[in-house]
Amino acid sequence: MPEGDTVYQAARRLHGALAGHRLVRSDLRVPSLATVDLAGRTVLDVTPRGKHLLTRVEGGWTLHSHLRMDGAWKVYEPGAPWRGGPGHEIRAVLATADRTAVGYRLPVLELLRTGEEDRVVGHLGPDLLGPDWDADEALRRLLADPGRPIGSALLDQRNLAGIGNVFMAELCFLAQVTPWTPVADCAAIERLVPAAKRLLEANRASVDRTTTSAAVRARSTHRLYVYGRAGRSCLVCGTPVRVASETHGRIGRERPTYWCPRCQRGPVAP
């Protein structure tokens, strides 16, 4: 699932292409929006909220989309071929005279009143890359369930918005605890929140997501400590990185959880 930095970048691309311009084409290819036509309206802004995208248009409307596992928004110049996937995967087309934004495989696409955005994002915790960021509130929410595994707590967007599987694994590595360590037993919990903020801010404009230190990168090309490195040597201690498959969240999909059994202390997956 795209993480907060990826969604932030998508919002910037869409905002740069659409904001301040009148739509000359609107094609929303989901049954509930089949009769909706936003052509003629000006796009006001495109704002990320956690992993959600809010495209606001004049008249008090917001087009809400969520990328989940496979969704993507692509921006094209006039006449350029659309290469984001086959035509049957297109869910939305928003075009101005100069740019065309195409949404592929969007599992969530709905139109709502801008004043009712809280209905879809009001449950989210403080946004790591948003103007509502509140480190104290994020920490309070994490500590509210002390018996919960820290990995699960970090992934819960109701605690703090923007962390996905990659950043969760990397943050647990930096905190030197396994993802299954109860929040109450994570001595570094107060450092995790500002660390999460630093990591997402450092990557919000980067093409290559990076969590490793400059010292590690000076002797290695790897940009992540443990994520995606199952069976390979830990960049710090050399121990093979381990992986477990777990089901997270309501969508019920299994996601890999990575950790170093030497650098990270605490319980492991049952």
Short mmCIF file of C-alpha atoms in Angstrom, two decimals, residues 6 26 30 35 61 101 126 131 134 139 165 247:
data_model
loop_
_atom_site.label_atom_id
_atom_site.label_comp_id
_atom_site.label_asym_id
_atom_site.label_seq_id
_atom_site.Cartn_x
_atom_site.Cartn_y
_atom_site.Cartn_z
CA THR A 6 4.04 8.48 -2.01
CA SER A 26 -14.43 14.71 -16.60
CA VAL A 30 -17.50 3.94 -11.37
CA THR A 35 -23.75 10.56 -14.46
CA TRP A 61 -17.30 19.48 -4.19
CA ALA A 101 -4.81 13.23 -14.94
CA PRO A 126 -2.39 13.63 13.08
CA PRO A 131 -0.69 21.02 8.64
CA ASP A 134 0.58 17.22 16.52
CA LEU A 139 2.05 9.88 21.08
CA ASN A 165 4.53 -1.36 6.02
CA THR A 247 -2.79 -10.00 8.09
#
